[in-house]
PDB file of C-alpha atoms in Angstrom:
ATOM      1  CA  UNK F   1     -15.667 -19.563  16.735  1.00 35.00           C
ATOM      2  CA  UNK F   2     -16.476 -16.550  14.573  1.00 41.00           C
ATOM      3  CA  UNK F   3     -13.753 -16.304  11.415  1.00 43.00           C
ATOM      4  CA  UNK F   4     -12.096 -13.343  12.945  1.00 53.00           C
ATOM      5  CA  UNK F   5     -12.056 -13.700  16.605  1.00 48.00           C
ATOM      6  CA  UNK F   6      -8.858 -13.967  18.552  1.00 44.00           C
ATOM      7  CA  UNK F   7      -9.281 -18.005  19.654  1.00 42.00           C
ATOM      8  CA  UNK F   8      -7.282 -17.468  23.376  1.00 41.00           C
ATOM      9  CA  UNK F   9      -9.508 -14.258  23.899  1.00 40.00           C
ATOM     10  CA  UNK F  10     -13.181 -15.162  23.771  1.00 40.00           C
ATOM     11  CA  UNK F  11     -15.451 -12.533  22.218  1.00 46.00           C
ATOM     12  CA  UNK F  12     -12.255 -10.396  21.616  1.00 65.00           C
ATOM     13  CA  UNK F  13     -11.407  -9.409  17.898  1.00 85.00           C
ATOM     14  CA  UNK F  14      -8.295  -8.844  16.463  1.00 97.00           C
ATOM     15  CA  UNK F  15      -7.227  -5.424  15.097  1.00 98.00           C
ATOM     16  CA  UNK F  16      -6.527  -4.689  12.063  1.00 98.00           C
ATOM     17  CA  UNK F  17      -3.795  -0.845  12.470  1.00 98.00           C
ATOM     18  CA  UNK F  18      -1.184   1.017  11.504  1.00 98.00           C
ATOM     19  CA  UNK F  19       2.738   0.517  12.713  1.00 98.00           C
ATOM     20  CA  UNK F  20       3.263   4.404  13.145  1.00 98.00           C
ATOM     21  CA  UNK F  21       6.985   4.127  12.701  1.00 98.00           C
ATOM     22  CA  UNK F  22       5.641   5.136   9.047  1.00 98.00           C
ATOM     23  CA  UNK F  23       4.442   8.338   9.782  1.00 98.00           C
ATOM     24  CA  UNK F  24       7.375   9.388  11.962  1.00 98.00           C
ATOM     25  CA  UNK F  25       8.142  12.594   9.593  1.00 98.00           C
ATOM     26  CA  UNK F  26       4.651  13.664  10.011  1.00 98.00           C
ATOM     27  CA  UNK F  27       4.303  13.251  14.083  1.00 98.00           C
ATOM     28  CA  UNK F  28       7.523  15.237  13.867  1.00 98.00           C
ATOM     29  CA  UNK F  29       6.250  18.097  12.053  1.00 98.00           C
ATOM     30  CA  UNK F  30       2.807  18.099  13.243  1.00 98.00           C
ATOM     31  CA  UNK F  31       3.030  16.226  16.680  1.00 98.00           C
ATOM     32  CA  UNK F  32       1.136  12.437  17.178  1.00 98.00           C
ATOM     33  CA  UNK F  33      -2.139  14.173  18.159  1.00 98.00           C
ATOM     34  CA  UNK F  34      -2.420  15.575  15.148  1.00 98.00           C
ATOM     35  CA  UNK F  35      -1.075  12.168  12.948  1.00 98.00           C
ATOM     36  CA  UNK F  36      -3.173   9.732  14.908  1.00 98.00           C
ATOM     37  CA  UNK F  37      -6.522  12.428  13.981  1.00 98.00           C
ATOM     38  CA  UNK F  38      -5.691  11.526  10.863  1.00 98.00           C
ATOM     39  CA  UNK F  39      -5.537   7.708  10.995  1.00 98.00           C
ATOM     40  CA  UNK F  40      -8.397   7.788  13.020  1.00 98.00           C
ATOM     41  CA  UNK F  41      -9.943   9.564   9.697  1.00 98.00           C
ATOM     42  CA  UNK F  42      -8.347   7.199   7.245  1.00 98.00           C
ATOM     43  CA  UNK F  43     -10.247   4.254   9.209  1.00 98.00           C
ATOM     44  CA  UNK F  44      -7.703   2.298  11.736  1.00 98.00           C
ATOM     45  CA  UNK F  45      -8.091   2.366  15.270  1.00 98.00           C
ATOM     46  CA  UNK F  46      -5.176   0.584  16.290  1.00 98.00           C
ATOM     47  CA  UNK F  47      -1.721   1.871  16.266  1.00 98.00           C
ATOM     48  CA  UNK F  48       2.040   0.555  16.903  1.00 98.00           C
ATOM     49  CA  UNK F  49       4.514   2.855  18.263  1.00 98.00           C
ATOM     50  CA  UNK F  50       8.032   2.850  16.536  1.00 98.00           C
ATOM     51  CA  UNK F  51      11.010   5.561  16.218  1.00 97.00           C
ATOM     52  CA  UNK F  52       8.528   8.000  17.925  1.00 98.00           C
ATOM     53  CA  UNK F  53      10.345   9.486  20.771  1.00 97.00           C
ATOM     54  CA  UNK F  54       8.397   8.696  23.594  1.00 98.00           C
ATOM     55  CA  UNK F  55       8.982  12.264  25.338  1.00 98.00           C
ATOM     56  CA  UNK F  56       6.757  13.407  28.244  1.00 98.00           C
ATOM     57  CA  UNK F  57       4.904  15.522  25.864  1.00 98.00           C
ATOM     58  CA  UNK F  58       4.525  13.234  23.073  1.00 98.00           C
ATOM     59  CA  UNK F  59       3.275  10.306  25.208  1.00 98.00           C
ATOM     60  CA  UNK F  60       0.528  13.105  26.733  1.00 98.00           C
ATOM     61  CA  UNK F  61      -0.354  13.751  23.293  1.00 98.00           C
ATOM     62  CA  UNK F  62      -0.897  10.057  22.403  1.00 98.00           C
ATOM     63  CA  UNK F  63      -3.079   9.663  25.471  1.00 98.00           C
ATOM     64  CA  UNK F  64      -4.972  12.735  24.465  1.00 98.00           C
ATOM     65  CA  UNK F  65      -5.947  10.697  21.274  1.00 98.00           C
ATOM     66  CA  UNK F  66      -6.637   7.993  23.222  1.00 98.00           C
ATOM     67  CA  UNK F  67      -9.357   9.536  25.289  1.00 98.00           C
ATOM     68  CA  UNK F  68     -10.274  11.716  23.165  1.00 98.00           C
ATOM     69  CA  UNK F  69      -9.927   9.905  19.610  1.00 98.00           C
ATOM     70  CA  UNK F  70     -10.532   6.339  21.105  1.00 98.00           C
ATOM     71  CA  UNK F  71      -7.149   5.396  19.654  1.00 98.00           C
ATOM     72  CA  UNK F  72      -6.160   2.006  20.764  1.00 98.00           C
ATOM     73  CA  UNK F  73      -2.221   1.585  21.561  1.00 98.00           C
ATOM     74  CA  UNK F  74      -1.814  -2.279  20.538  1.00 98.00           C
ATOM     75  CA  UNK F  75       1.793  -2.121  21.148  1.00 98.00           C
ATOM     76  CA  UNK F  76       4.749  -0.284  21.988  1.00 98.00           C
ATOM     77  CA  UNK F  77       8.352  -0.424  21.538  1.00 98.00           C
ATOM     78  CA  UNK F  78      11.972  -1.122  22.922  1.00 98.00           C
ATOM     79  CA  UNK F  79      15.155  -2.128  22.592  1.00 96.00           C
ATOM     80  CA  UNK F  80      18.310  -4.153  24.034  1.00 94.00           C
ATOM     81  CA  UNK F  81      20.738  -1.726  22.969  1.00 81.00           C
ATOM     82  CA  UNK F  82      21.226   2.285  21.568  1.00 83.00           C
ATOM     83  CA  UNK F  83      18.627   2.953  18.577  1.00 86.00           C
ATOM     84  CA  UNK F  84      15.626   5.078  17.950  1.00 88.00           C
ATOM     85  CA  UNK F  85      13.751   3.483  20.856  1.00 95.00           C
ATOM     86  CA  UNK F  86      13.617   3.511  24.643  1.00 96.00           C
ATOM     87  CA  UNK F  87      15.817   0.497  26.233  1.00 96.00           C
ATOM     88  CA  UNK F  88      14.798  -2.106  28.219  1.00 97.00           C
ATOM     89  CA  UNK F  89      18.019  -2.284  30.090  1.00 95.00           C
ATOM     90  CA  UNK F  90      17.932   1.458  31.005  1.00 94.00           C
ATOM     91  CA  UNK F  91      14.634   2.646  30.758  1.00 95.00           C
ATOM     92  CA  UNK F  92      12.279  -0.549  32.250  1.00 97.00           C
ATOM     93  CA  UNK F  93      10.605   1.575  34.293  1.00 98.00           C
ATOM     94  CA  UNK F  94       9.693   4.405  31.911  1.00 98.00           C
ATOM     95  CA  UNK F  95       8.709   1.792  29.656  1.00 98.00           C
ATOM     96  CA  UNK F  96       6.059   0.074  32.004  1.00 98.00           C
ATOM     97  CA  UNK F  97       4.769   3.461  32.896  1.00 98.00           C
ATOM     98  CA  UNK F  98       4.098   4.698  29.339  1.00 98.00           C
ATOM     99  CA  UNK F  99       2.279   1.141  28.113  1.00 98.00           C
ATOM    100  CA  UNK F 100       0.079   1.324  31.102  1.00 98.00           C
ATOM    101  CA  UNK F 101      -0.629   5.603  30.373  1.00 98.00           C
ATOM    102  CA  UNK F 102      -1.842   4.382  26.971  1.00 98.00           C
ATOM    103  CA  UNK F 103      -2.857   0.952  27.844  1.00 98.00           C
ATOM    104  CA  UNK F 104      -0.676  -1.062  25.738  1.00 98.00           C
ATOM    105  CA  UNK F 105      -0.180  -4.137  27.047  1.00 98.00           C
ATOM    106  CA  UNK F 106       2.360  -5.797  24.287  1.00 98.00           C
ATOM    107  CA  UNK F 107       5.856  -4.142  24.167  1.00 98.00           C
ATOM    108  CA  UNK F 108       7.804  -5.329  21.131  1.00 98.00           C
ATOM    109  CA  UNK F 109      11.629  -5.148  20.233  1.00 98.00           C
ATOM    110  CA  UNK F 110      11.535  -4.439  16.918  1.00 97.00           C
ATOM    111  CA  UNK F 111      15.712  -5.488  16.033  1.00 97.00           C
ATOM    112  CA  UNK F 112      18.006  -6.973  17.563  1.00 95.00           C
ATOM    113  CA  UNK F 113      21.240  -6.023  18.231  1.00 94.00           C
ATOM    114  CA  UNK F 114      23.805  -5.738  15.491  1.00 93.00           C
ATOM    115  CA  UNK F 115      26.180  -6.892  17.538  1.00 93.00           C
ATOM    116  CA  UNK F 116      24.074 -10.322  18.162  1.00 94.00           C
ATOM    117  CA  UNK F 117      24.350 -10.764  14.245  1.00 95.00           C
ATOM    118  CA  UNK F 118      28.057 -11.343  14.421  1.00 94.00           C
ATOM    119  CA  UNK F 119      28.348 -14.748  16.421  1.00 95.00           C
ATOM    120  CA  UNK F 120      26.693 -17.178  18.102  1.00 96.00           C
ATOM    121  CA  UNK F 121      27.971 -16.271  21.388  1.00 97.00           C
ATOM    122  CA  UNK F 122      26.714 -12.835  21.030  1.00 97.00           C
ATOM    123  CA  UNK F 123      23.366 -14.063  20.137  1.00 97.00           C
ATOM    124  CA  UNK F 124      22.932 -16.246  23.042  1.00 98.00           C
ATOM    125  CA  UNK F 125      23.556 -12.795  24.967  1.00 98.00           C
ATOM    126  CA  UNK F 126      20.798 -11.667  23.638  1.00 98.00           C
ATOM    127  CA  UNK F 127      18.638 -14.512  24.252  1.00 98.00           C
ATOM    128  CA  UNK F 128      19.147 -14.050  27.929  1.00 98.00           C
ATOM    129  CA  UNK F 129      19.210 -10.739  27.912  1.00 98.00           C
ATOM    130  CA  UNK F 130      15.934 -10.468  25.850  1.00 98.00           C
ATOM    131  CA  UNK F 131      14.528 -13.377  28.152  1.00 98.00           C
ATOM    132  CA  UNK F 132      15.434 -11.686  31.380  1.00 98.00           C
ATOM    133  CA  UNK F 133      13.051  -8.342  30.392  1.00 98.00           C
ATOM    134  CA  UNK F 134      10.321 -10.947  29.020  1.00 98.00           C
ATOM    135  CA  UNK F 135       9.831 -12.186  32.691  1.00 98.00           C
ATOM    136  CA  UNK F 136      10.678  -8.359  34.021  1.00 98.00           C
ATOM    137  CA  UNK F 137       7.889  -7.211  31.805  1.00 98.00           C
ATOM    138  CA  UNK F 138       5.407 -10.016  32.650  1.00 98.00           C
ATOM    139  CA  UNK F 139       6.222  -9.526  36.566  1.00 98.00           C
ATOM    140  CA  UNK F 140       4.312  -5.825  35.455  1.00 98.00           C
ATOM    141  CA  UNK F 141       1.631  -8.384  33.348  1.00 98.00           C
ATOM    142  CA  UNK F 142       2.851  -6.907  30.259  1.00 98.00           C
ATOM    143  CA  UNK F 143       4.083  -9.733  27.095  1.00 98.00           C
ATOM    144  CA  UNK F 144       7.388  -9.090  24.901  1.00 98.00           C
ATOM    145  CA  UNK F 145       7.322  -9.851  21.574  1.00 98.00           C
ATOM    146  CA  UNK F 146      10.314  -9.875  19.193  1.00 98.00           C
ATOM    147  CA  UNK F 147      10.367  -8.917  15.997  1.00 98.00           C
ATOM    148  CA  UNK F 148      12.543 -10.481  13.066  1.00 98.00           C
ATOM    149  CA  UNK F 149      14.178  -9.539   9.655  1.00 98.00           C
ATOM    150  CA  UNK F 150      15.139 -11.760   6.517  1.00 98.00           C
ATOM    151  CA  UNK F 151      18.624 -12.439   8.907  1.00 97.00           C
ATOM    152  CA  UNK F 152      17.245 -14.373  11.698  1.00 98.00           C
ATOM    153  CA  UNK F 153      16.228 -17.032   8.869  1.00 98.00           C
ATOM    154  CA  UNK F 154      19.772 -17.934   8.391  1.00 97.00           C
ATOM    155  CA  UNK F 155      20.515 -21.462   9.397  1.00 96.00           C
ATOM    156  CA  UNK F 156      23.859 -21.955  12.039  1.00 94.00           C
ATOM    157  CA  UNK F 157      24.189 -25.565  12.316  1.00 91.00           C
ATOM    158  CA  UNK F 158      20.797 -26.558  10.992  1.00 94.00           C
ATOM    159  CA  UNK F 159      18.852 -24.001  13.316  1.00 97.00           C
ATOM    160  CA  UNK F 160      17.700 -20.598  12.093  1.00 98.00           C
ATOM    161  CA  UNK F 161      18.144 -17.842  14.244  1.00 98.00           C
ATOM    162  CA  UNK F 162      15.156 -17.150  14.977  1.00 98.00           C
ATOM    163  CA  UNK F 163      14.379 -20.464  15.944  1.00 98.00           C
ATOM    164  CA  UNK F 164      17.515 -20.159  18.860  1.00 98.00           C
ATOM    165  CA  UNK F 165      15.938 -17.080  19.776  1.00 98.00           C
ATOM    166  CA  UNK F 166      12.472 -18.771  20.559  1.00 98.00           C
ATOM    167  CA  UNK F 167      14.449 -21.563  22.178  1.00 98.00           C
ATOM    168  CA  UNK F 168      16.401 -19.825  24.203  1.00 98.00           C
ATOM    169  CA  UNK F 169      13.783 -16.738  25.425  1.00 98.00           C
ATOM    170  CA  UNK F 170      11.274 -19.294  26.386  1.00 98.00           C
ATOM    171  CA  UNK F 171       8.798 -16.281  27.562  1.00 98.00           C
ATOM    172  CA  UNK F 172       9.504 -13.556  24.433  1.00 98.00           C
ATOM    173  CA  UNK F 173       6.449 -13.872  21.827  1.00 98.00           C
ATOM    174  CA  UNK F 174       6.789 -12.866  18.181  1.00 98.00           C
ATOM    175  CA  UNK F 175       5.604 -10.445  16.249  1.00 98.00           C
ATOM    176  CA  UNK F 176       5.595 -11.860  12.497  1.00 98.00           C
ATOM    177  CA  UNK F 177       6.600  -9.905   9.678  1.00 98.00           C
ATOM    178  CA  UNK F 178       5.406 -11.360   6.489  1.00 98.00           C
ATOM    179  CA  UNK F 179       7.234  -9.200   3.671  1.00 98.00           C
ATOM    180  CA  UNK F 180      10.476  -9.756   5.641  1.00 98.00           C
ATOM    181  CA  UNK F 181       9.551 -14.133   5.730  1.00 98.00           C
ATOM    182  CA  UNK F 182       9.100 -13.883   1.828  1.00 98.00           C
ATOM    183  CA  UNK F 183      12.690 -11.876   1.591  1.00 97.00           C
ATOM    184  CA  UNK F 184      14.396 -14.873   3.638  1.00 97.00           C
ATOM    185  CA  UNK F 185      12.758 -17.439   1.525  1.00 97.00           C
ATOM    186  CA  UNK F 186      10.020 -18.737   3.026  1.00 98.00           C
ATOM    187  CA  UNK F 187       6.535 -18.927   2.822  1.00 98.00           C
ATOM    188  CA  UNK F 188       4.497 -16.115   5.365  1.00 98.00           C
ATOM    189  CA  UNK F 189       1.115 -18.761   5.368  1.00 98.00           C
ATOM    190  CA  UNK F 190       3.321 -21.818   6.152  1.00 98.00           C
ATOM    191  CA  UNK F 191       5.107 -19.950   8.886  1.00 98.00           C
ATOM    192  CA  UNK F 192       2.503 -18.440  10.496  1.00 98.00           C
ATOM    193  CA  UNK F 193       0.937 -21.689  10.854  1.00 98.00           C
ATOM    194  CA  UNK F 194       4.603 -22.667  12.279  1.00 98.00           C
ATOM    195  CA  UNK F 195       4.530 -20.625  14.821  1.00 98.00           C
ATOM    196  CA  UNK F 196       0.313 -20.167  15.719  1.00 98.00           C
ATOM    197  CA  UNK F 197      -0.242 -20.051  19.390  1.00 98.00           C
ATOM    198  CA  UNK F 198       3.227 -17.984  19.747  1.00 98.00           C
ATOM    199  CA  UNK F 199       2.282 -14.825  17.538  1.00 98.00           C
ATOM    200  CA  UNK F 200       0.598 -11.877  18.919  1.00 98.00           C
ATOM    201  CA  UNK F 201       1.518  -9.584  16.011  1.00 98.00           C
ATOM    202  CA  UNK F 202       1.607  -9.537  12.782  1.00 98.00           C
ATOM    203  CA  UNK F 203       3.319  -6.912  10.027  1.00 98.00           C
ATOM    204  CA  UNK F 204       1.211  -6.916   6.833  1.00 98.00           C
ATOM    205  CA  UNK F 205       3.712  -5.648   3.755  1.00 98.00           C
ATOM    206  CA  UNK F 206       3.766  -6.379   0.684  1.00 98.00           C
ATOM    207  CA  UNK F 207       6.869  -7.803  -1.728  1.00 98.00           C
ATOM    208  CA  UNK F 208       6.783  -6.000  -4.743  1.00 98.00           C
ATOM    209  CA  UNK F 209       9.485  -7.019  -7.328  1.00 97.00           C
ATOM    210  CA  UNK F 210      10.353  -3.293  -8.586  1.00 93.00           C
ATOM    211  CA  UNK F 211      11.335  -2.240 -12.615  1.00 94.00           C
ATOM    212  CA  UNK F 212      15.147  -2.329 -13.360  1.00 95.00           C
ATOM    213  CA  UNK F 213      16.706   1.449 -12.591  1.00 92.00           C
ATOM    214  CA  UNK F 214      17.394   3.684 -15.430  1.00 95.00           C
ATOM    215  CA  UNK F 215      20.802   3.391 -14.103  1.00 95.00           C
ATOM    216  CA  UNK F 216      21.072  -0.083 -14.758  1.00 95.00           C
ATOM    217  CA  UNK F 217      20.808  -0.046 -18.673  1.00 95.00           C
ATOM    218  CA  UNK F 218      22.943   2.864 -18.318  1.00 96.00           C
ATOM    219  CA  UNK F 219      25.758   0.524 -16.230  1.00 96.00           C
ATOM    220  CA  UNK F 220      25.333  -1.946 -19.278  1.00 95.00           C
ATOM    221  CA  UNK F 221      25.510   0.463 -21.764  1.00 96.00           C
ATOM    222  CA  UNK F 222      28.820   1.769 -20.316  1.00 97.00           C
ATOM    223  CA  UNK F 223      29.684  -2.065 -20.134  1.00 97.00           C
ATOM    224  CA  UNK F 224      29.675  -2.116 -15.880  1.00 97.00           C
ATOM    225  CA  UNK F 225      27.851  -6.084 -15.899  1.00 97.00           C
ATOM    226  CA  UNK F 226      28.775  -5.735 -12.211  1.00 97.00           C
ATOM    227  CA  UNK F 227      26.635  -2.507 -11.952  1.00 96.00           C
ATOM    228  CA  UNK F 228      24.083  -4.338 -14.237  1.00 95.00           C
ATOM    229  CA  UNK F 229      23.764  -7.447 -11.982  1.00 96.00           C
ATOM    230  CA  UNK F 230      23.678  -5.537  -8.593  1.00 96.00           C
ATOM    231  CA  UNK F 231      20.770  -3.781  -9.969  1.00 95.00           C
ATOM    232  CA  UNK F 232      19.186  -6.336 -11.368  1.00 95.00           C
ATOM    233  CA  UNK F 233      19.348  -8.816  -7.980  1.00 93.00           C
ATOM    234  CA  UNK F 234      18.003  -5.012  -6.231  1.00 92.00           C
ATOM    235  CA  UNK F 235      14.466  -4.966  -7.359  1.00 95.00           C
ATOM    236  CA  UNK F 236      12.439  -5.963  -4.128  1.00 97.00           C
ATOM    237  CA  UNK F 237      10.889  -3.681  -3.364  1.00 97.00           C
ATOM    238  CA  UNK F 238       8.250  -2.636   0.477  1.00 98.00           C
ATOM    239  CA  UNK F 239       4.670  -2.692  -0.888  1.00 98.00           C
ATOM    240  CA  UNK F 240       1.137  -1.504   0.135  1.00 98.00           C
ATOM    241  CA  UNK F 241      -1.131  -4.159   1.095  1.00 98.00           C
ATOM    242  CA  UNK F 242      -2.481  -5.983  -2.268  1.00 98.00           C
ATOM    243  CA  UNK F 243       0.311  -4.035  -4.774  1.00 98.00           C
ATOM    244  CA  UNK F 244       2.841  -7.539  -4.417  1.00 98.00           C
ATOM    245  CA  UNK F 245       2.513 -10.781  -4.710  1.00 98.00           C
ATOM    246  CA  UNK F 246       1.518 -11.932  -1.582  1.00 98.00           C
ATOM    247  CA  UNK F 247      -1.279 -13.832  -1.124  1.00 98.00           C
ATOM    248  CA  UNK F 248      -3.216 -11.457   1.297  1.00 98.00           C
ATOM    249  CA  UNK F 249      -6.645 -14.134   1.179  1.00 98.00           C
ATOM    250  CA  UNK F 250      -4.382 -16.642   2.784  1.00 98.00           C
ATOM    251  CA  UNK F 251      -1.955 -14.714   4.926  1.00 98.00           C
ATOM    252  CA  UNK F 252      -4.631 -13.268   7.123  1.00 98.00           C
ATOM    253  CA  UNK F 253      -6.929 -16.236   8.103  1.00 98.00           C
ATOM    254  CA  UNK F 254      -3.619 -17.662   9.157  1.00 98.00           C
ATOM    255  CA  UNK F 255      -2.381 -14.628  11.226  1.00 98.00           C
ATOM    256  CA  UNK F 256      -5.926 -14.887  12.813  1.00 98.00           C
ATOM    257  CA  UNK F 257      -6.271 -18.683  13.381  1.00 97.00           C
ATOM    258  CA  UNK F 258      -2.847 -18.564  14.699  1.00 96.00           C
ATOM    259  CA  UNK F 259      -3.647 -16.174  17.621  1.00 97.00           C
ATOM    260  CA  UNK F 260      -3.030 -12.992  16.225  1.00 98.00           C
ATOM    261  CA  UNK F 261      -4.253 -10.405  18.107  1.00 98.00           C
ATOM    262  CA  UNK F 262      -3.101  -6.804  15.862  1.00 98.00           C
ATOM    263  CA  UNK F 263      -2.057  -7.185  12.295  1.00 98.00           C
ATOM    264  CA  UNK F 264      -0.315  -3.557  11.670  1.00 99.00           C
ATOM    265  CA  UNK F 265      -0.583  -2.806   8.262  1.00 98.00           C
ATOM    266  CA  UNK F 266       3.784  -1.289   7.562  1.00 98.00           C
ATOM    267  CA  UNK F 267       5.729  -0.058   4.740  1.00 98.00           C
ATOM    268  CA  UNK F 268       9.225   0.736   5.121  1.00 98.00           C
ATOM    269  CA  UNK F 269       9.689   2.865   2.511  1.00 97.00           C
ATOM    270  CA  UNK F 270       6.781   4.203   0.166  1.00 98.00           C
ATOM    271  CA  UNK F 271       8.949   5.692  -2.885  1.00 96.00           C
ATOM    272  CA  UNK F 272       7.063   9.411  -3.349  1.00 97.00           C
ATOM    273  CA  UNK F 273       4.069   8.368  -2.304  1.00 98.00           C
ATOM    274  CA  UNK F 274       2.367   9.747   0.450  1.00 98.00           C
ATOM    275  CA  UNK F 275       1.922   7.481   2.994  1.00 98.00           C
ATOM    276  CA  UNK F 276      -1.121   8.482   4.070  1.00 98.00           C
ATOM    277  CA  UNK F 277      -1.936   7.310   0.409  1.00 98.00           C
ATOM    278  CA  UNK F 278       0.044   4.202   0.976  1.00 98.00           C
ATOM    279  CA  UNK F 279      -1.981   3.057   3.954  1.00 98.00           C
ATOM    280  CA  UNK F 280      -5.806   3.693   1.893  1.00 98.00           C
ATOM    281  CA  UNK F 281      -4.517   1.676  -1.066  1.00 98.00           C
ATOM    282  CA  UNK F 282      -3.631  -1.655   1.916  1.00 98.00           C
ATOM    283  CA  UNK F 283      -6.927  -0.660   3.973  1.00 98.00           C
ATOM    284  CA  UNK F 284      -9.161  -0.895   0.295  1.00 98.00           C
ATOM    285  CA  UNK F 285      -7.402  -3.762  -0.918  1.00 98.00           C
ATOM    286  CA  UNK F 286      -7.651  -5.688   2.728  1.00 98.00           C
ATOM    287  CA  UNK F 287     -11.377  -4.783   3.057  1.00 98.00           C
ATOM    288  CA  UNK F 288     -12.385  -5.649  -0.248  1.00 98.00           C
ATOM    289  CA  UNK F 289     -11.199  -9.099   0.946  1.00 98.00           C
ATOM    290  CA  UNK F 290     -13.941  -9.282   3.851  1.00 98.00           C
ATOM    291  CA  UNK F 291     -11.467  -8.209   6.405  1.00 98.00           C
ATOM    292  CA  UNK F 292     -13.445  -4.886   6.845  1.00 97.00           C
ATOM    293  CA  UNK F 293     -14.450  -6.076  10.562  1.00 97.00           C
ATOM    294  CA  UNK F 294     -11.222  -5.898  11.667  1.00 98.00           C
ATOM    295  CA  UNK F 295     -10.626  -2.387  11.747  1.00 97.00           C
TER     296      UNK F 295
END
C-alpha cells in the first residue's frame, strides 16, 4: 500500500483541507465563493463546513466553487441541539439534500450538547439520540462522525466519555481532534492508533504553550497570586500546524494508517494573525514533511 493511501479505499488518497469554520468572518463579508477562491489559491482542495449558515444562497455559492473551482466538500456539519449549525432532529432532510448538492458524503457533529455534559443520564440521551441519526443518515448512505473536546476524556466510573459515546452509538464514526487529545492529557499518536479503523477525520492543530500576559506580572505586582496563578495555568494556546509541540512526523502517518480519509488543517483562534496567514504557515510546515501529496 502506498504511504498515503486511504487502506479501506483502494487507490483513493486522503485529503489533506481546511475546516472553514475558520474563515467564517470572511465568507460573511465576502460570501464562500469568494473564500473558497482563495483556499483554492492558498493550495487545499478540500474543505469542512462549520458555523457557515447553510442558506439557499450560500450552499449555491459553495456548489458554484465546486464546479467551477473543483472544491471538494469532505464534510459537513450538524447538530443535536440549538447552535450555529443545522439540526439533525429538525432539519434531516435539508441536511441530506445539501451533502448530496455538494457531494459530501461525511456529516459531522462537531459538540455535543451542553446539556449531555451535566450527567450521565443526559449523556446516554445523546448516545441514542446521536445513534438514531447515524442509522437515519446511513439509510441516505451518508456516515456521522462525532467530534470531541478535552471533556469527553473525563473518566465516570473508569470509562471516558467518549469511550460511552462510541459504545453506546455503535454506527457514529469520529472525527479526531489532536490539539484537543493533548489538552485532555493524552497522547494524539497513541490515540489515533486507539481508535484506527473508526476515524474518518482528523483536526490537525497545534498546542502552543503561550508567554505569561502582561497582566499577570501586573496581578503579582499588585500582590493578586490568585490572578497570578490563573494566568499562569492559562497559557495553552490553538496553534498553526508545526508552531507547537506536537509531533506532526508522527501524528499524520497515524491519522493515515488508521483510516483517515480528510485531515482538516483548524485553528480556533489565530491571535491577530490573519488566518489566511495562519493556514500557509500549517500547509509549509506539513509539506516540508513529505505530506505535499495530500493536498
Amino acid at each position: 500500500m502506498a504511504p498515503h493511501e486511504h487502506p479501506a479505499g483502494g487507490a483513493r488518497m486522503a485529503r489533506i483541507g481546511v475546516q472553514l469554520m475558520m474563515l467564517k468572518e470572511q465568507v460573511a463579508r465576502s460570501g464562500p465563493y469568494a473564500v473558497l477562491q482563495r483556499v483554492r489559491e492558498a493550495g487545499f482542495r478540500a474543505v469542512e463546513v462549520s458555523q457557515i449558515p447553510m442558506t439557499a444562497e450560500n450552499v449555491a455559492a459553495m456548489r458554484r466553487a465546486r464546479e467551477e473551482l473543483g472544491v471538494e466538500f469532505g464534510a459537513l456539519s450538524a447538530g443535536l441541539g440549538p447552535g450555529a449549525n443545522d439540526s439533525l432532529l429538525d432539519d434531516h432532510a435539508k441536511v441530506v439534500a445539501d451533502a448530496r448538492t455538494l457531494g459530501a458524503g461525511l456529516v459531522r457533529i462537531a459538540i455535543m450538547p451542553r446539556p449531555a455534559m451535566a450527567s450521565q443520564e443526559a449523556l446516554l440521551h445523546f448516545c441514542r439520540q446521536a445513534e438514531e441519526a447515524a442509522q437515519r443518515l446511513a439509510d441516505e448512505g451518508l456516515v456521522l462522525c462525532y467530534h470531541h473536546h478535552h471533556v469527553e476524556l473525563a473518566r465516570r466510573g473508569g470509562v471516558t466519555v467518549l469511550d460511552t459515546i462510541l459504545a453506546e452509538a455503535p454506527t457514529l464514526r469520529l472525527e479526531v481532534d489532536v490539539h484537543w487529545v493533548q489538552r485532555g492529557g493524552k497522547d494524539p499518536v497513541r490515540t489515533l492508533q486507539a481508535y484506527a479503523g473508526r476515524v474518518d477525520l482528523v483536526h490537525l492543530k497545534d498546542y502552543r504553550i503561550g508567554e505569561l500576559a502582561p497582566e499577570a506580572f501586573d496581578a503579582d505586582r499588585a500582590g493578586d497570586a490568585a490572578g497570578f496563578q490563573r494566568a499562569f495555568l492559562d497559557v495553552v494556546q490553538f496553534a498553526e500546524v508545526g508552531e507547537g509541540t506536537l509531533d506532526w512526523a508522527a501524528i499524520v502517518p497515524a491519522a493515515l494508517d488508521g483510516g483517515a480519509r480528510y485531515l482538516f488543517v483548524e485553528q480556533d483562534e489565530t491571535y491577530g494573525r490573519d488566518p489566511f496567514d495562519s493556514l500557509a504557515l500549517s500547509r509549509d510546515h506539513l509539506r516540508e514533511l513529505g505530506f505535499g501529496d495530500l493536498f
